[in-house]
PDB file of C-alpha atoms in Angstrom:
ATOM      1  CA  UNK L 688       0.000   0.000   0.000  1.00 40.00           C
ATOM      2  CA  UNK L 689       1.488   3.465  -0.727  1.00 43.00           C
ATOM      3  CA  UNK L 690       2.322   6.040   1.391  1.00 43.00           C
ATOM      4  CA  UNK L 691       1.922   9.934   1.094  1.00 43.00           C
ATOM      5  CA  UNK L 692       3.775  12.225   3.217  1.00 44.00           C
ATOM      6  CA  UNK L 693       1.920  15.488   3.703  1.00 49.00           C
ATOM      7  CA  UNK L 694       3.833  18.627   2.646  1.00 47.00           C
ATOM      8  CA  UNK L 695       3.963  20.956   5.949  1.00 44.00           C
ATOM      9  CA  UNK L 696       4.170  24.141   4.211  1.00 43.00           C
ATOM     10  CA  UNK L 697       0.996  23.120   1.822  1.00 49.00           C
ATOM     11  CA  UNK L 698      -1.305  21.405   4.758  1.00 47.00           C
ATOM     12  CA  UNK L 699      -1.121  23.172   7.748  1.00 44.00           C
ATOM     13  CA  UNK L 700       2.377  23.640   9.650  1.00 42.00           C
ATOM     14  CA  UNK L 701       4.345  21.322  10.915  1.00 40.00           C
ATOM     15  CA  UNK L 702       1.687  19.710  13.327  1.00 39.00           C
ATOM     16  CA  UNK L 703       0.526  17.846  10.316  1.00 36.00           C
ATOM     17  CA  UNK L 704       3.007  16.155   9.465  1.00 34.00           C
ATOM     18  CA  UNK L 705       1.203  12.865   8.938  1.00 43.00           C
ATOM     19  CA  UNK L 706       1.700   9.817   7.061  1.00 37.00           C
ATOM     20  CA  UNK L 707      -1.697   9.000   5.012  1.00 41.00           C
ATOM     21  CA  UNK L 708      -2.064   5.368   3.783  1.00 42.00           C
ATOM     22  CA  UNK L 709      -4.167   6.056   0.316  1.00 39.00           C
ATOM     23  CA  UNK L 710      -6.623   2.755  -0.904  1.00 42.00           C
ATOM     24  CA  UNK L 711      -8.913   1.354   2.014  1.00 44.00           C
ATOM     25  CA  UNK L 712      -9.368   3.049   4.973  1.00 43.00           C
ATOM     26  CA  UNK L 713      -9.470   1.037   7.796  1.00 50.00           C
ATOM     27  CA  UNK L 714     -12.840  -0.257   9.684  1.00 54.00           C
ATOM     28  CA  UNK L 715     -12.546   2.431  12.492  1.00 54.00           C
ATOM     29  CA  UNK L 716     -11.970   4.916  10.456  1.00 55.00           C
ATOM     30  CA  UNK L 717     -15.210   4.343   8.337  1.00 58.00           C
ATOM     31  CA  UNK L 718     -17.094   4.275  11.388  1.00 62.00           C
ATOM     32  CA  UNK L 719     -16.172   7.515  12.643  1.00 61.00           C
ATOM     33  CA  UNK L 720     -16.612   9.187   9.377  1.00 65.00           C
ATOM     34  CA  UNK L 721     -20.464   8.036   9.181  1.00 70.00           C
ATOM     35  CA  UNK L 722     -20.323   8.357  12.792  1.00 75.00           C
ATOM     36  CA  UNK L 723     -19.808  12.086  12.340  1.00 75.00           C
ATOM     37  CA  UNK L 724     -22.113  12.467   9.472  1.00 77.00           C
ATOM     38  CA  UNK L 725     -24.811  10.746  11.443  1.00 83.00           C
ATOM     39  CA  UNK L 726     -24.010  13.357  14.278  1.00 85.00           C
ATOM     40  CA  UNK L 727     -24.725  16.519  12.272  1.00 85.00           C
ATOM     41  CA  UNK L 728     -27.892  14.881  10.175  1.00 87.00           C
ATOM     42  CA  UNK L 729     -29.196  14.027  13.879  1.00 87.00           C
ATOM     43  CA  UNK L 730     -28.238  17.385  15.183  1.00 88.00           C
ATOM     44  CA  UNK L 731     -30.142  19.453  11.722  1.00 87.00           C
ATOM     45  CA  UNK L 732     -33.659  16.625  12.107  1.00 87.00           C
ATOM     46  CA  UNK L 733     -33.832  15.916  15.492  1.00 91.00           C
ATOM     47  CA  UNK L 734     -34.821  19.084  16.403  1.00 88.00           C
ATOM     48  CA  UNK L 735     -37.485  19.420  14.183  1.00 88.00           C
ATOM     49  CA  UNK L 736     -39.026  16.065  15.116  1.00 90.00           C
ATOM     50  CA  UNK L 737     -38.778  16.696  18.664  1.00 91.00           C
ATOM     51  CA  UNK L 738     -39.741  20.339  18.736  1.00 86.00           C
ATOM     52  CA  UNK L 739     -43.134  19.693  16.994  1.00 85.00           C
ATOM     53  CA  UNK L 740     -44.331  18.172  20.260  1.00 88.00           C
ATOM     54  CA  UNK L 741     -44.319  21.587  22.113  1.00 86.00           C
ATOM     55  CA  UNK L 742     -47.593  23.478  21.924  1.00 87.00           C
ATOM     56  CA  UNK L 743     -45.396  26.966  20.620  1.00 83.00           C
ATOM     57  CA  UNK L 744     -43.551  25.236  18.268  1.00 83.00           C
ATOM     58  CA  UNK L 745     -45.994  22.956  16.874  1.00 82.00           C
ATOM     59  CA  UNK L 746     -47.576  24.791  13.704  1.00 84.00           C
ATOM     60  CA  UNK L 747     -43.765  26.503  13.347  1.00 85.00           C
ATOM     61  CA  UNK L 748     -42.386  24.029  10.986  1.00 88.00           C
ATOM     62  CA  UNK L 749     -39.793  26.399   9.283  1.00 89.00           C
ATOM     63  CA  UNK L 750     -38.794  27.708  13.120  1.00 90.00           C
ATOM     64  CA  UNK L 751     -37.509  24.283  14.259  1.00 90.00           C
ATOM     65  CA  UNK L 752     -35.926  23.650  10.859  1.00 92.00           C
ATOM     66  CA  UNK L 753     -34.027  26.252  11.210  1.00 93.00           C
ATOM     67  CA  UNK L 754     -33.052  25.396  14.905  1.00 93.00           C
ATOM     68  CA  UNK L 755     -31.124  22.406  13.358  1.00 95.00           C
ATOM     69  CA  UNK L 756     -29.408  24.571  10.707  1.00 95.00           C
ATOM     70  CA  UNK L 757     -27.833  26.550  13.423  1.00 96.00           C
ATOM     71  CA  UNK L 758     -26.911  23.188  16.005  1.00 95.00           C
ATOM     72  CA  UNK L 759     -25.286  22.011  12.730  1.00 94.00           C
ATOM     73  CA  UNK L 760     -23.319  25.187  11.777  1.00 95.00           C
ATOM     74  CA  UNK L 761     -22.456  26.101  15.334  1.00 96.00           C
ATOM     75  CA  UNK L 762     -21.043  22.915  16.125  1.00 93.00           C
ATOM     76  CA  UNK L 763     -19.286  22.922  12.713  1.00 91.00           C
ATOM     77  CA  UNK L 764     -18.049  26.577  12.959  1.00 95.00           C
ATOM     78  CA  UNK L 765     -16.598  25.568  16.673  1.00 94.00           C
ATOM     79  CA  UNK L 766     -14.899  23.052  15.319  1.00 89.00           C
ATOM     80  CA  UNK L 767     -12.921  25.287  12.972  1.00 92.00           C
ATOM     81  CA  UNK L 768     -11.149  26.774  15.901  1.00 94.00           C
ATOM     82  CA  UNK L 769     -11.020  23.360  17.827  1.00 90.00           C
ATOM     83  CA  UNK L 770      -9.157  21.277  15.201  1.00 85.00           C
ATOM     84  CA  UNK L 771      -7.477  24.452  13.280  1.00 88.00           C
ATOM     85  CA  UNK L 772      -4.362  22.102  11.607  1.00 87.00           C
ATOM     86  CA  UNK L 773      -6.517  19.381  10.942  1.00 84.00           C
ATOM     87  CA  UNK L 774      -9.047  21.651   8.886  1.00 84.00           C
ATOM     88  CA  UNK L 775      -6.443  23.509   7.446  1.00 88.00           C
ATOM     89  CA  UNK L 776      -5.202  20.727   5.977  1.00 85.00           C
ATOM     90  CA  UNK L 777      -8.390  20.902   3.591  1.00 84.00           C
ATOM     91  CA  UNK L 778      -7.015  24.014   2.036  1.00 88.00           C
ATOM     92  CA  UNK L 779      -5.037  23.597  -1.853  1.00 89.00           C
ATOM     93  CA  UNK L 780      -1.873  24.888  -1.218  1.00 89.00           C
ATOM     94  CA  UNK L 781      -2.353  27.776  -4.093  1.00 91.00           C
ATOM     95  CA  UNK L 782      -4.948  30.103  -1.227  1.00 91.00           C
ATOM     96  CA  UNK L 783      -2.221  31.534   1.379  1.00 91.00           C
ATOM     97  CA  UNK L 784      -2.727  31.856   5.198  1.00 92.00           C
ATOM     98  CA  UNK L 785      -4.907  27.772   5.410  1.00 91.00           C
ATOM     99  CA  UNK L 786      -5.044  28.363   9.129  1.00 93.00           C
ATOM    100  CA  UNK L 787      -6.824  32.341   8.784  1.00 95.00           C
ATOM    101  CA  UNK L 788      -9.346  30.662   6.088  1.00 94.00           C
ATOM    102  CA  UNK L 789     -10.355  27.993   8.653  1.00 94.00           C
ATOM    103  CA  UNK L 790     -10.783  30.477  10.968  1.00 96.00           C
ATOM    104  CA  UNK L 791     -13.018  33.062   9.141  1.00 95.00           C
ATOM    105  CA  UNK L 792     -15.005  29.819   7.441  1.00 95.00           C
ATOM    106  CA  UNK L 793     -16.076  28.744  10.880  1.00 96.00           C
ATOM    107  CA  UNK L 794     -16.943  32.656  11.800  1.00 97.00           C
ATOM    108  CA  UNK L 795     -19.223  33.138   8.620  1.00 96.00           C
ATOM    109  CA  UNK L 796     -20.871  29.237   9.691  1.00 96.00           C
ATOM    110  CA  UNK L 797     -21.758  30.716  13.433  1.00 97.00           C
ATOM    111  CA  UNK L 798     -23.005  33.540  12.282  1.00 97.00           C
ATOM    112  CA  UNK L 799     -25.132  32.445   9.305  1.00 97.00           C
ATOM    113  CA  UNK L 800     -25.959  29.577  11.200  1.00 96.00           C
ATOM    114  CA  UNK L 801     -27.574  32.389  14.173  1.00 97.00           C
ATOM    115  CA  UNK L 802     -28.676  34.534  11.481  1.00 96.00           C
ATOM    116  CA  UNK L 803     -31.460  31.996  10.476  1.00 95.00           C
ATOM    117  CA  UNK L 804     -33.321  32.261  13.607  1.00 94.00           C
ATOM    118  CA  UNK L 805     -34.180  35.971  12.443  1.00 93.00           C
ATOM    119  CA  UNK L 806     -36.997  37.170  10.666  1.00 90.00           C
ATOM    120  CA  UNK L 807     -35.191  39.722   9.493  1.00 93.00           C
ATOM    121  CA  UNK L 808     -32.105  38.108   8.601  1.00 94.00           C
ATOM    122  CA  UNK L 809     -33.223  34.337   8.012  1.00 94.00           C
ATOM    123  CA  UNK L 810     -33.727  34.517   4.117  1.00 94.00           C
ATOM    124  CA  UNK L 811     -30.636  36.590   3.208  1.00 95.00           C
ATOM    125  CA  UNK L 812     -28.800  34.057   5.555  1.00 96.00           C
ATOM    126  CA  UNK L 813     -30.229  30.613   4.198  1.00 96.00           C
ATOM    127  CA  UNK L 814     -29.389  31.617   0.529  1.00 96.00           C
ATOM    128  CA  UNK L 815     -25.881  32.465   1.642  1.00 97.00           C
ATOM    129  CA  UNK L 816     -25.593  29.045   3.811  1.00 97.00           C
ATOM    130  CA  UNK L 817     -26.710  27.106   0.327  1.00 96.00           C
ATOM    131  CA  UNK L 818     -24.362  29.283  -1.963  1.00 96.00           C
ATOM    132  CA  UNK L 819     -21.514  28.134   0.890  1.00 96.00           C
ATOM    133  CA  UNK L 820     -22.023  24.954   1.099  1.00 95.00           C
ATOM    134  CA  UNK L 821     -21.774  24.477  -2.985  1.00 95.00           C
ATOM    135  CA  UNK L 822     -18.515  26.988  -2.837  1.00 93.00           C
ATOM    136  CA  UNK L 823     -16.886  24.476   0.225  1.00 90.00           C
ATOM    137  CA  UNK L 824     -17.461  21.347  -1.937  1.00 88.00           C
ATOM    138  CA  UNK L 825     -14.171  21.629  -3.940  1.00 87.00           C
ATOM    139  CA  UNK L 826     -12.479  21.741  -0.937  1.00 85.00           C
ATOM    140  CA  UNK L 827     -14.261  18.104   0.117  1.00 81.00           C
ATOM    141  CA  UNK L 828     -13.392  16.348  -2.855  1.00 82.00           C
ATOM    142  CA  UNK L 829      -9.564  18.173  -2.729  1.00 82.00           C
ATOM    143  CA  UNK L 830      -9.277  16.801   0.653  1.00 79.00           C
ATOM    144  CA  UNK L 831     -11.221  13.300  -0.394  1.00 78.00           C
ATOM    145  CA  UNK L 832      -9.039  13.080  -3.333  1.00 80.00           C
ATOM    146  CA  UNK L 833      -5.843  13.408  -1.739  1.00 78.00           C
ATOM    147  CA  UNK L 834      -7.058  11.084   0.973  1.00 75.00           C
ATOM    148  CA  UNK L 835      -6.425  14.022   3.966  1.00 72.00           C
ATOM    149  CA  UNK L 836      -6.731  12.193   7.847  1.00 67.00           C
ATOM    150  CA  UNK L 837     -10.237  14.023   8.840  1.00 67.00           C
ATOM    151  CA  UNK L 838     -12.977  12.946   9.091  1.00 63.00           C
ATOM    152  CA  UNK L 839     -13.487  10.404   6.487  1.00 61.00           C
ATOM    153  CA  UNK L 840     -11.687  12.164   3.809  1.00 60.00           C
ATOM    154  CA  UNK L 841      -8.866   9.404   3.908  1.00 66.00           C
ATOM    155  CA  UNK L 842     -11.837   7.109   2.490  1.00 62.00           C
ATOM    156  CA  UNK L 843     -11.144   8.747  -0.896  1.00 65.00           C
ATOM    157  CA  UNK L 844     -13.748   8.707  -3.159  1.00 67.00           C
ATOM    158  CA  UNK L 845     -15.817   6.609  -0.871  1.00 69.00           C
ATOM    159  CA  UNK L 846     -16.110   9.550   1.430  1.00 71.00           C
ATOM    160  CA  UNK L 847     -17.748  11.826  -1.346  1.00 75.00           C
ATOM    161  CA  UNK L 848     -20.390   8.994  -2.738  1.00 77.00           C
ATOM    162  CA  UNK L 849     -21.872   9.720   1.061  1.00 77.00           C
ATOM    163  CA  UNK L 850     -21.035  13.405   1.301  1.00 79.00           C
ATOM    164  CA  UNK L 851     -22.098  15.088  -1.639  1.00 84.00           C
ATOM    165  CA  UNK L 852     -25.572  13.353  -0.936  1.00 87.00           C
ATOM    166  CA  UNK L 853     -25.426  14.350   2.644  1.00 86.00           C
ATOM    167  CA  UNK L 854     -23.715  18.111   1.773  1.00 89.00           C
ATOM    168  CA  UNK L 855     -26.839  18.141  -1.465  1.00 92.00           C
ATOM    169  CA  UNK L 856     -29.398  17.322   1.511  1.00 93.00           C
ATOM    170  CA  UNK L 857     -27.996  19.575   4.129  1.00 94.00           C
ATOM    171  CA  UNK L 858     -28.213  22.412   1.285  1.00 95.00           C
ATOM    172  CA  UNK L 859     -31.888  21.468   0.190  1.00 95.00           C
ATOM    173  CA  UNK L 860     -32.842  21.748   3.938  1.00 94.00           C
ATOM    174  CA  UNK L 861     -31.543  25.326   3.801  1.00 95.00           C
ATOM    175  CA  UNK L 862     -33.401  25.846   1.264  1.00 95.00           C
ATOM    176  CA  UNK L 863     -36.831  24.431   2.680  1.00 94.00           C
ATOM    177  CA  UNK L 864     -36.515  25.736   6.067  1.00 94.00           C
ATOM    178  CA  UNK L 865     -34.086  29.497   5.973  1.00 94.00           C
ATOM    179  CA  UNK L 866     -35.116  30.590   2.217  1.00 93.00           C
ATOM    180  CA  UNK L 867     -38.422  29.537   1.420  1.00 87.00           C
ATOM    181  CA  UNK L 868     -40.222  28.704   5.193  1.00 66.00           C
ATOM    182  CA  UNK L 869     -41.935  31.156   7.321  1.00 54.00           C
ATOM    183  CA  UNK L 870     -42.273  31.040  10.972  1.00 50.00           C
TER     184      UNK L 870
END
């Protein structure tokens, strides 16, 4: 099985330094990966399933849609300043400054993802969360691609036949609930 050292100075400093094995991931390493995936579809339904059984929330379908969009881009927005090198990683070596990127990215993800709980601000904020999530997708399938050690990317191409689904469905829910819903 080939090995692929990571260039420091094009993924992230020289915490990454990581040797990737390309081909099959192992069995752990799948199960995280739908592990996490499961984690943020739970954290974008389950509120909207479980919500609906409170009296104020009940005929507020678009409301408790949009409570999952933010659980889902809060948590992922923390993460950007939780596992900076890791993320950074993600980033093609031709954009400068990986670790400033990740840092921003998971600014503009807490803050659209609070902006859709706003009347005033919930449209505007959906549309950008849909037009985001289509812009980050290159970055997926550059990290999938070059089989990158996060979170299921080192699953190559295996990782995006679940993602893009997952990343289409996350985007559709935007959609539904921020840019077309009403509370």
């Amino acid at each position: 099985m080939k090995q692929v050292r990571l260039n420091p100075r094009k993924h992230g400093g020289e915490n990454n330094r990581e040797w990737v094995q390309s081909g099959r991931a192992q069995a752990p390493q799948r199960r995280f990966s739908i592990a996490l995936l499961l984690l943020l579809l739970s954290l974008l339904t389950l509120p909207f399933v479980l919500l609906s059984r409170l009296p104020g929330l009940r005929d507020k379908p678009a409301l408790r849609g949009c409570i999952g969009i933010t659980l889902v881009f809060c948590t992922t927005g923390i993460a950007h300043f939780v596992v900076t090198d890791k993320l950074a990683t993600m980033i093609p070596p031709v954009f400068p400054a990986p670790r400033a990127i990740i840092y921003l990215t998971g600014l503009i993800e807490i803050g659209a993802g609070l902006a859709v709980l706003f009347k005033r601000t919930r449209r505007a904020a959906g549309w950008f969360l849909v037009v985001f999530l289509a812009m980050l997708l290159p970055f997926n399938i550059y990290a999938a691609v070059n089989h990158l050690p996060l979170a299921g990317h080192e699953l190559g191409w295996v990782y995006l036949i679940v993602r893009v689904p997952v990343q289409g469905f996350l985007a559709w829910w935007c959609w539904r609930f921020a840019c077309r819903g009403a509370f």
